[in-house]
XYZ file of C-alpha atoms in Angstrom:
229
model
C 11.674 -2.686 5.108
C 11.945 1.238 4.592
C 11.524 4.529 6.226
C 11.138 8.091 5.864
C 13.909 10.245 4.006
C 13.934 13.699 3.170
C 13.830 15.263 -0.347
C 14.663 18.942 -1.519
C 12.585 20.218 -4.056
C 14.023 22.740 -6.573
C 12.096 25.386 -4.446
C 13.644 24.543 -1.548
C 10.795 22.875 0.246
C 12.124 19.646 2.093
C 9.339 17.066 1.217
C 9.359 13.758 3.370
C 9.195 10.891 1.324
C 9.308 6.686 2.253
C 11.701 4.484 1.020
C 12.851 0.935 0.361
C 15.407 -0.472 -0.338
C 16.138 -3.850 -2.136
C 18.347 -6.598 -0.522
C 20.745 -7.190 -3.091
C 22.578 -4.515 -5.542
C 19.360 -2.514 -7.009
C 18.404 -3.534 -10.946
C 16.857 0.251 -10.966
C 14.263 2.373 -9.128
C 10.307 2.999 -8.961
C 8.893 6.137 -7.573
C 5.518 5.399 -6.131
C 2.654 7.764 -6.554
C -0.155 7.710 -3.345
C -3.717 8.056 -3.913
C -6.116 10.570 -1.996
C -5.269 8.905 1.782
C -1.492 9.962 2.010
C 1.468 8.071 2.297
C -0.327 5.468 4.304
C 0.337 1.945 5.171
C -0.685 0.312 1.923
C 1.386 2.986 -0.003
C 4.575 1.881 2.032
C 3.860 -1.703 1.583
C 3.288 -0.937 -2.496
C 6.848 0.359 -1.893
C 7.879 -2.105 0.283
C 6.594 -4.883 -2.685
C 8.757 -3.020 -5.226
C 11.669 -3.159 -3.045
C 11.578 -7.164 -2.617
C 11.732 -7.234 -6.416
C 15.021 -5.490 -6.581
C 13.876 -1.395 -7.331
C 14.875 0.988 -4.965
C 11.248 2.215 -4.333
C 10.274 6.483 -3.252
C 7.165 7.512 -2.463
C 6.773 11.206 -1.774
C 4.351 12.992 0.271
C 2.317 14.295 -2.321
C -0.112 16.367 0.324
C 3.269 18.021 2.232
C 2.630 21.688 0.522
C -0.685 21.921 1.790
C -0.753 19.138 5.024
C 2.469 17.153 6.148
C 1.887 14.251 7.681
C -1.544 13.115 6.125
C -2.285 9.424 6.284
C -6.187 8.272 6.250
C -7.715 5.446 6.247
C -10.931 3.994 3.496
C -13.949 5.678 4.896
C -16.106 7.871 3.677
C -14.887 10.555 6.120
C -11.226 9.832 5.107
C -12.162 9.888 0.957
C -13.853 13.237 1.549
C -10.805 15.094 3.458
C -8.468 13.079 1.156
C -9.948 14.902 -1.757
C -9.961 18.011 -0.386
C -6.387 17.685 -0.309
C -6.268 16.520 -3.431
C -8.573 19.451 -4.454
C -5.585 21.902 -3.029
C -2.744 20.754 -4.103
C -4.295 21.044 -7.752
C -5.248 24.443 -6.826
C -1.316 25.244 -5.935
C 0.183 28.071 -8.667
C 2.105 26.570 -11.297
C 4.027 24.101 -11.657
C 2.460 22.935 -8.294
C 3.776 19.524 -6.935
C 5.043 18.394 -9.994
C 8.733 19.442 -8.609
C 8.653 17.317 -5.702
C 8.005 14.026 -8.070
C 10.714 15.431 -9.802
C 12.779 15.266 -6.668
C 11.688 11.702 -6.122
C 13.388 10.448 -9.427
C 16.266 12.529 -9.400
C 17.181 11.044 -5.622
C 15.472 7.393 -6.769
C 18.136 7.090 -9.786
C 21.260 8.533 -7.456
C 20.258 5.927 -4.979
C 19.681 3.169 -7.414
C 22.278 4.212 -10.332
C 19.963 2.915 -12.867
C 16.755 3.673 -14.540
C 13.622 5.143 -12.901
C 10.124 3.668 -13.696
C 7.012 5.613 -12.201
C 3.880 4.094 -10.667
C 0.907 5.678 -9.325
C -2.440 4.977 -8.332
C -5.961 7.182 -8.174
C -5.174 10.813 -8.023
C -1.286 9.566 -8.333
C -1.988 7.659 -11.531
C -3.105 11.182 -12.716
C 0.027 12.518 -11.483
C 2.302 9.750 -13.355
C 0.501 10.092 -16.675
C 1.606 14.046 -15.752
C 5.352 12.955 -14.834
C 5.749 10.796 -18.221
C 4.435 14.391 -19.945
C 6.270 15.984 -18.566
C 9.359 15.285 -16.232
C 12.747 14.422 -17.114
C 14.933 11.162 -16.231
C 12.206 8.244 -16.449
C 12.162 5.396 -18.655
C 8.651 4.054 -17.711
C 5.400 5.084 -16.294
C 2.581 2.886 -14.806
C -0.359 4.787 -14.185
C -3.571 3.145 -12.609
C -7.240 3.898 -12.842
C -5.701 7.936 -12.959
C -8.951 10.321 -12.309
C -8.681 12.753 -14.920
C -6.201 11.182 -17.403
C -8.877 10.849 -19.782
C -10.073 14.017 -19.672
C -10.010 16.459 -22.999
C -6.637 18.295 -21.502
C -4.820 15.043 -20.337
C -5.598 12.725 -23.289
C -3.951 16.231 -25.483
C -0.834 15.419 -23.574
C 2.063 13.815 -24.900
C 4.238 11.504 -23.325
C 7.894 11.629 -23.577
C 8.486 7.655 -22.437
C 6.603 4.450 -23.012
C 3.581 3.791 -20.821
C 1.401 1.219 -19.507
C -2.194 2.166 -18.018
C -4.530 0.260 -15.824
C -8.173 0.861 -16.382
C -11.230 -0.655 -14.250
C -14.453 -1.566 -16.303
C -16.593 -0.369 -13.625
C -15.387 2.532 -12.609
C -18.057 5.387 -11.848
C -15.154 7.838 -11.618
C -13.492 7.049 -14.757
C -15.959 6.005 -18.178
C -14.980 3.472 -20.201
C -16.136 5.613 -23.295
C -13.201 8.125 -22.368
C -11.022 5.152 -21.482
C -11.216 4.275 -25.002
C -11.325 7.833 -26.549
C -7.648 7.767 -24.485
C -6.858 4.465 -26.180
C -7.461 6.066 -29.509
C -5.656 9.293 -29.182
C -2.771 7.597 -27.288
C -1.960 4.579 -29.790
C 1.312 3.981 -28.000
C 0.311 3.659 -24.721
C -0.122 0.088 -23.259
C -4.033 0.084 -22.275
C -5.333 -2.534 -20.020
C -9.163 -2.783 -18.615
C -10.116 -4.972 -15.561
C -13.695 -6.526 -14.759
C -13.140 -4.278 -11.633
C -14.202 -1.278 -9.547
C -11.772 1.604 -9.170
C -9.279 1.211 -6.123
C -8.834 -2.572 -7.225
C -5.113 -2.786 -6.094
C -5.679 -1.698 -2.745
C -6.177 -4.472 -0.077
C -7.327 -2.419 2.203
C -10.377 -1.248 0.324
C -13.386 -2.864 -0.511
C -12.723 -2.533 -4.084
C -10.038 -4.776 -3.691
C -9.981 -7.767 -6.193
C -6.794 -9.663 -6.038
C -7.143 -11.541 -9.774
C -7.210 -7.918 -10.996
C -4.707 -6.643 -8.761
C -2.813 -9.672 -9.630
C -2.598 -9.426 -13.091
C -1.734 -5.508 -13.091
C 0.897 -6.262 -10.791
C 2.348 -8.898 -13.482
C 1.709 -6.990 -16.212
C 3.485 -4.078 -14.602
C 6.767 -5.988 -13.543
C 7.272 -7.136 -17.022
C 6.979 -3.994 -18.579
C 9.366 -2.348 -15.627
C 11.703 -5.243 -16.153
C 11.756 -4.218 -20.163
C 12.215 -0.221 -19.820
C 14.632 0.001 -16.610
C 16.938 -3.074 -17.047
């Protein structure tokens, strides 16, 4: 359904980036957020599944700075370089990244001329709790099962539009003690847990559990078709 575009980031650095288009007239865009593996085949089809419901969906290569052309697979080799370039990226000098999500929405709301909603998953639910802190010209933000987001310096964040966040209820990575220490500071924010293991959206992983996945994916529709319509 989509393929690779290239963005300029206010730097200058040309970041690639997938895209998808929907069929009809788009009702507004989503820029999708990897997790550690790249902008791999289940990223594209996350796209791709935003796309059939009438977004104009971007997902920018979020390792480009410090590895183009990164896409890994689910094993234990592939987690441990993934994270390593992870590890770097977050080591880049300020403001890192961040300007190349920023590229995303400012090219996902020329292409769709409506409002931009932001999605991301692991590492890049981390990075769209960031983006709704932070970056201008969204009207939503999705974040899922985001490592870090309910750290100390993350939950002191504010967010500038409304928010929905996916949580799993067994996740060794994230606690549900700072899940709900997030939930208090962040009274505004839409929190939802799952009786799930972090990495529950992905299909490709064996973390994968579709009523979960299922029910974020509903619950994250609705709340896209009530901020970007």
């Amino acid at each position: 359904m989509g393929n690779m575009i290239e963005l300029k980031s206010a730097d200058g650095t040309v970041v690639p980036a997938y895209e998808a288009r929907p069929a009809g007239t788009p009702q507004g865009a989503v820029v999708v957020i990897q997790e550690i593996f790249g902008v791999n085949s289940h990223i594209r089809s996350v796209a791709d599944g935003y796309a059939a419901e009438g977004y104009v969906a971007i997902a920018p290569a979020m390792f480009h700075r410090v590895k183009p052309g990164v896409e890994l697979g689910y094993s234990e080799a592939d987690m441990g370089e993934g994270f390593g370039y992870k590890t770097a990226v977050e080591a880049l000098p300020a403001p890192g990244a961040m300007p190349d999500i920023q590229a995303a929405i400012d090219h996902a709301a020329k292409a769709s001329g409506g409002k931009v909603g932001i999605v991301g998953y692991c590492w890049g639910g981390l990075l769209t709790w960031r983006s709704a802190c932070t970056l201008q010209g969204l009207s939503a933000a999705v974040p899922y099962y985001g490592g870090g987001v309910t750290s100390e310096a993350e939950i002191a964040r504010q967010t500038k539009v409304p928010v929905l966040a996916h949580f799993a209820e067994e996740d060794k990575w994230i606690p549900l003690d700072t899940v709900e220490a997030f939930k208090k500071a962040h009274p505004e924010v839409q929190v939802f847990t799952y009786a799930a293991h972090h990495g529950f959206n992905c299909d490709q992983r064996g973390a994968w559990h579709e009523p979960s996945a299922k029910l974020a994916r509903e619950r994250t529709l609705a709340f896209f078709a009530q901020h970007l319509s």
